[in-house]
mmCIF file of C-alpha atoms in Angstrom:
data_model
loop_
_atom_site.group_PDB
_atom_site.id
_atom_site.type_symbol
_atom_site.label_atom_id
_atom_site.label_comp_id
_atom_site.label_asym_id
_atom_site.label_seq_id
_atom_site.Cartn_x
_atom_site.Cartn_y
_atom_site.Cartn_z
ATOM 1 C CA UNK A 1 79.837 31.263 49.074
ATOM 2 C CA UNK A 2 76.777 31.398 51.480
ATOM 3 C CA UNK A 3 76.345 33.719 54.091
ATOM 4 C CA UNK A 4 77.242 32.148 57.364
ATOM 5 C CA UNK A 5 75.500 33.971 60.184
ATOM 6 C CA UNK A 6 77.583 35.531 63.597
ATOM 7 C CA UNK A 7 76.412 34.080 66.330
ATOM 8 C CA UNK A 8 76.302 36.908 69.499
ATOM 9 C CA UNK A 9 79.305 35.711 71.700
ATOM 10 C CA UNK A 10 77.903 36.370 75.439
ATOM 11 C CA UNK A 11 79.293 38.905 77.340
ATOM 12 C CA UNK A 12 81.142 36.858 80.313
ATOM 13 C CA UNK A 13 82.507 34.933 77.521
ATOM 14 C CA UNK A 14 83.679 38.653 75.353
ATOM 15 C CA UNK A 15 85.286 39.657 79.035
ATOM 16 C CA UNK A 16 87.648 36.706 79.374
ATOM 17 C CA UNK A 17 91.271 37.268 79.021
ATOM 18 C CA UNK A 18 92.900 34.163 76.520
ATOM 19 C CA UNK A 19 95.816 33.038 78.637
ATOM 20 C CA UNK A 20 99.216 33.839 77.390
ATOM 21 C CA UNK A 21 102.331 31.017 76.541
ATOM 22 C CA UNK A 22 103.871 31.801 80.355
ATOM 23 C CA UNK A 23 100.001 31.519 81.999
ATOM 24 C CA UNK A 24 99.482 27.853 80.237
ATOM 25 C CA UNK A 25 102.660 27.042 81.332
ATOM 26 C CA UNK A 26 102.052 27.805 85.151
ATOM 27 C CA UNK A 27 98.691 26.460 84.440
ATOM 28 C CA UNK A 28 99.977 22.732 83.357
ATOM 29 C CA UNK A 29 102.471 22.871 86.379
ATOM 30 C CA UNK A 30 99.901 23.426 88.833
ATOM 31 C CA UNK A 31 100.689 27.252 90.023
ATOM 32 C CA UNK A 32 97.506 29.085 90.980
ATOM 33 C CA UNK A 33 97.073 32.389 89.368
ATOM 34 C CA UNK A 34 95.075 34.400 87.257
ATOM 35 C CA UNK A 35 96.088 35.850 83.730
ATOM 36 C CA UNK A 36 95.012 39.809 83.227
ATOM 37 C CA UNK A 37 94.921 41.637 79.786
ATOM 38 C CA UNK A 38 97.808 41.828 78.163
ATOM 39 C CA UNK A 39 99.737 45.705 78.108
ATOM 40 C CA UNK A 40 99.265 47.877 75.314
ATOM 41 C CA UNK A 41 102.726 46.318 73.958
ATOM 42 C CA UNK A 42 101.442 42.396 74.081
ATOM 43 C CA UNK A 43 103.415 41.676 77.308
ATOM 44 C CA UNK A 44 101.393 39.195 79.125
ATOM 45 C CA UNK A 45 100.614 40.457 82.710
ATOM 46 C CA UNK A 46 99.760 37.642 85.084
ATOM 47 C CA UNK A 47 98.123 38.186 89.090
ATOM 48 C CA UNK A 48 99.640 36.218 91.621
ATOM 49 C CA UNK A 49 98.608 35.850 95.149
ATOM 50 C CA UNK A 50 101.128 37.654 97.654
ATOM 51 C CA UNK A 51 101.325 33.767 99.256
ATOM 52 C CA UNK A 52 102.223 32.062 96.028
ATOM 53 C CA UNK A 53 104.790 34.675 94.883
ATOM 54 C CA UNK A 54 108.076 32.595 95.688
ATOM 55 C CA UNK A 55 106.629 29.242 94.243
ATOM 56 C CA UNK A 56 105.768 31.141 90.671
ATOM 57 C CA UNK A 57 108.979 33.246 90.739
ATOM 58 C CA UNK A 58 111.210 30.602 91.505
ATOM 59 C CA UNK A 59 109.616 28.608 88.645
ATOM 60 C CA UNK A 60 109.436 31.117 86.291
ATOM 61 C CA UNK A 61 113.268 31.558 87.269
ATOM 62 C CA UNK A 62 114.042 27.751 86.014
ATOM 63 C CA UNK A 63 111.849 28.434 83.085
ATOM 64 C CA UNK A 64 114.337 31.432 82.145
ATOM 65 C CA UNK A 65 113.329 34.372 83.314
ATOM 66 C CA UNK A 66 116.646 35.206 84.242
ATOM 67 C CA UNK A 67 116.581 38.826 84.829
ATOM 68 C CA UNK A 68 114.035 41.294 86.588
ATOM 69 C CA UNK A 69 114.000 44.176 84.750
ATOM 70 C CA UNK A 70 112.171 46.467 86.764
ATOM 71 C CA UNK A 71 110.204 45.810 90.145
ATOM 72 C CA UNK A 72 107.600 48.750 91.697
ATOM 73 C CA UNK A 73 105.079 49.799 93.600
ATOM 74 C CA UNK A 74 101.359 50.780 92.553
ATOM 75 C CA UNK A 75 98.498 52.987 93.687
ATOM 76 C CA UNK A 76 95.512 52.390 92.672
ATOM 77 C CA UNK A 77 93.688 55.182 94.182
ATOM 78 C CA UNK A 78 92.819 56.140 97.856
ATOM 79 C CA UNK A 79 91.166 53.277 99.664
ATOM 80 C CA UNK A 80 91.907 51.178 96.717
ATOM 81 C CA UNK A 81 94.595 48.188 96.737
ATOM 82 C CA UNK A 82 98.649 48.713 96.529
ATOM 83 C CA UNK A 83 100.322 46.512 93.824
ATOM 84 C CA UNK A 84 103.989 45.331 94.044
ATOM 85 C CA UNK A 85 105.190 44.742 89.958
ATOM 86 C CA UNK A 86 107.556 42.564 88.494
ATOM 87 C CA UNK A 87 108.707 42.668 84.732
ATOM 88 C CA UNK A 88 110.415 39.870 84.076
ATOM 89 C CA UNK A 89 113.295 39.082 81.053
ATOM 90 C CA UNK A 90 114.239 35.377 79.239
ATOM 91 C CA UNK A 91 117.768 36.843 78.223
ATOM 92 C CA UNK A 92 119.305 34.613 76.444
ATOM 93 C CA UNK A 93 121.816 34.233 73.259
ATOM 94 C CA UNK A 94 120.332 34.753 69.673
ATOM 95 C CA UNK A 95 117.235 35.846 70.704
ATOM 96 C CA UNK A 96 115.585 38.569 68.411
ATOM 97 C CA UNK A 97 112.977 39.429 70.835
ATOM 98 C CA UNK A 98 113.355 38.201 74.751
ATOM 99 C CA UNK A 99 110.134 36.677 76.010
ATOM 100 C CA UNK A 100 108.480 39.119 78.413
ATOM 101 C CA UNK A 101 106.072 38.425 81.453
ATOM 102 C CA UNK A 102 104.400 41.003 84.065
ATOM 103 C CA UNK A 103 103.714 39.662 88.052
ATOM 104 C CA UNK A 104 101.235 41.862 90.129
ATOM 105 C CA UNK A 105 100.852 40.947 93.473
ATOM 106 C CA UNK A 106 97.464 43.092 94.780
ATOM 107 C CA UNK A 107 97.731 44.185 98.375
ATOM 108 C CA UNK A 108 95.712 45.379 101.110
ATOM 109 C CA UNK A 109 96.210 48.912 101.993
ATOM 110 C CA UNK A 110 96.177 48.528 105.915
ATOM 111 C CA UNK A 111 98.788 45.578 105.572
ATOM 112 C CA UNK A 112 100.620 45.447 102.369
ATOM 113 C CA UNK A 113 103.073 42.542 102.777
ATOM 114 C CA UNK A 114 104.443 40.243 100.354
ATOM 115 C CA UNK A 115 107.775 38.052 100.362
ATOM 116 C CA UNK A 116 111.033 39.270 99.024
ATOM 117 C CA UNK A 117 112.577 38.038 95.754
ATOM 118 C CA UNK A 118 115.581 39.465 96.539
ATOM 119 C CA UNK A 119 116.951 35.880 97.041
ATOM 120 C CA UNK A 120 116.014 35.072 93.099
ATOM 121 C CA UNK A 121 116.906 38.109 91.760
ATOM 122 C CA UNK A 122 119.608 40.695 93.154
ATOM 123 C CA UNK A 123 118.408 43.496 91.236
ATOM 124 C CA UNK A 124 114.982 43.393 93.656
ATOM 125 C CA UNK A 125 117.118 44.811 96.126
ATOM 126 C CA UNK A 126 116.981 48.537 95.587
ATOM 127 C CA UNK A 127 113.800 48.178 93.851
ATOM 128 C CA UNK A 128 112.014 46.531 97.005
ATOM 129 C CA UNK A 129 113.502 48.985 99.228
ATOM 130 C CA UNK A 130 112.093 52.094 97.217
ATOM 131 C CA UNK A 131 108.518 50.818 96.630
ATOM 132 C CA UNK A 132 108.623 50.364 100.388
ATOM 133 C CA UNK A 133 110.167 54.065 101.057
ATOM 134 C CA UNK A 134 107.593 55.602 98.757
ATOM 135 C CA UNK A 135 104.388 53.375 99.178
ATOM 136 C CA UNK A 136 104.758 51.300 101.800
ATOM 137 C CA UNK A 137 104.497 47.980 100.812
ATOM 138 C CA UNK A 138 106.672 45.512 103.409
ATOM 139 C CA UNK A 139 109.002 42.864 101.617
ATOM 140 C CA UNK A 140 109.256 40.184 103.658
ATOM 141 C CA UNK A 141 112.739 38.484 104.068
ATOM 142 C CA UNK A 142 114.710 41.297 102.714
ATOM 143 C CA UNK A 143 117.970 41.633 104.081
ATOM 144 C CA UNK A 144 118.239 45.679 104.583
ATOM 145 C CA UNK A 145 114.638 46.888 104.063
ATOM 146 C CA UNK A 146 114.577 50.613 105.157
ATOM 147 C CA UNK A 147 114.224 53.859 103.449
ATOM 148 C CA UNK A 148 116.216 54.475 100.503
ATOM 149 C CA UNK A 149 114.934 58.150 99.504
ATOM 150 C CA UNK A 150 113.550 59.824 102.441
ATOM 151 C CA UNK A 151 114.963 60.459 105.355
ATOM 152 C CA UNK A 152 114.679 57.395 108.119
ATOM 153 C CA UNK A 153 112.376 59.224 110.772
ATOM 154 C CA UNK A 154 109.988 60.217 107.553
ATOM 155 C CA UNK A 155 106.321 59.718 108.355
ATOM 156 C CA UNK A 156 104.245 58.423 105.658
ATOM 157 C CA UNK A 157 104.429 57.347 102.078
ATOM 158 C CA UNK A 158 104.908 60.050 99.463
ATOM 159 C CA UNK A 159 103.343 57.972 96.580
ATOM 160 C CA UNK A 160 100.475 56.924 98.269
ATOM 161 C CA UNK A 161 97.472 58.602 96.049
ATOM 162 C CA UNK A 162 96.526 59.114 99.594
ATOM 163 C CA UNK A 163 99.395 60.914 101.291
ATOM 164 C CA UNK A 164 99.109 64.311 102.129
ATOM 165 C CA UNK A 165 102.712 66.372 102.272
ATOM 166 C CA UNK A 166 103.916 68.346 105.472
ATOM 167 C CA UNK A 167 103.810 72.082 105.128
ATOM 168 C CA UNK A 168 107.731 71.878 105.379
ATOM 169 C CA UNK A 169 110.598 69.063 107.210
ATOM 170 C CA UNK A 170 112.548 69.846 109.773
ATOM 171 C CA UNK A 171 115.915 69.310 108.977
ATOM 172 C CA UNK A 172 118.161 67.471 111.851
ATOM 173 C CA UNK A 173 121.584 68.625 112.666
ATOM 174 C CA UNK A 174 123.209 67.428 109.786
ATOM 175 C CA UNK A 175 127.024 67.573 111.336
#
């Protein structure tokens, strides 16, 4: 057997991320989007613009991703970007594993604002309202978005990397 040689692999080519079966799928349809490495459990994690959120979530909704498993809220670090999460479930019978897939929707700070999928999903509800009680983040279209933890005249967002905490709250006449 002869020695075959390694040729170096550049290094923008050793920093691409190999899109996933969901990404190739969006990909052939025409969705715009971006893959991103996949978690440390091989769920593929896939960045969406804030604008093309419905579009790719009601697709991936026909395609079977029937059930959102768990929507939040992200801080990446003072004067850094908010992220609004979506884990997304293919339930379906006989399955031995359900097919996993991972939105992020990357925010501005000043203005974090990005449509409600409340209207796919029912469990967004809850979920929407506390990542916008505890960072912030405005879901557009929601039908009750207000605070779900903190009190209603709270100031701030407790999650924010950024937030500094009140010496003490004054509580209101509660009778």
């Amino acid at each position: 057997m002869a020695n075959e040689e390694s040729t170096p692999v550049p290094a923008e080519e050793q920093s691409l991320v190999k899109a996933g079966k969901v990404s190739q799928w969006l990909t052939e349809n025409d969705f715009a989007h971006e893959s991103l490495e996949a978690d440390h459990s091989g769920v593929e994690i896939i960045k969406v613009e804030a604008d093309f959120l419905l579009p790719i979530a009601t697709a991936l909704y026909a395609y079977g991703f029937n059930y959102l498993q768990c929507q939040s809220g992200i801080d990446l670090g003072p004067g850094e970007q908010l992220v609004s999460m979506y884990h997304l479930i293919k339930v379906s019978d006989n399955a031995d594993r359900p097919e996993e897939v991972r939105l992020k929707v990357f925010l501005p700070r000043e203005n974090p604002r990005v449509p409600s999928v409340y209207w796919l999903w029912k469990a967004a509800d809850w979920q929407e309202r506390e990542s916008y009680d505890m960072f912030g983040i405005i879901y557009e279209g929601h039908p009750d978005l207000k605070r779900l933890l903190m009190p209603e005249d709270w100031v701030g967002w407790p999650l924010r990397k950024d937030y500094i905490s009140p010496d003490f709250y004054e509580l209101q006449d509660a009778y």
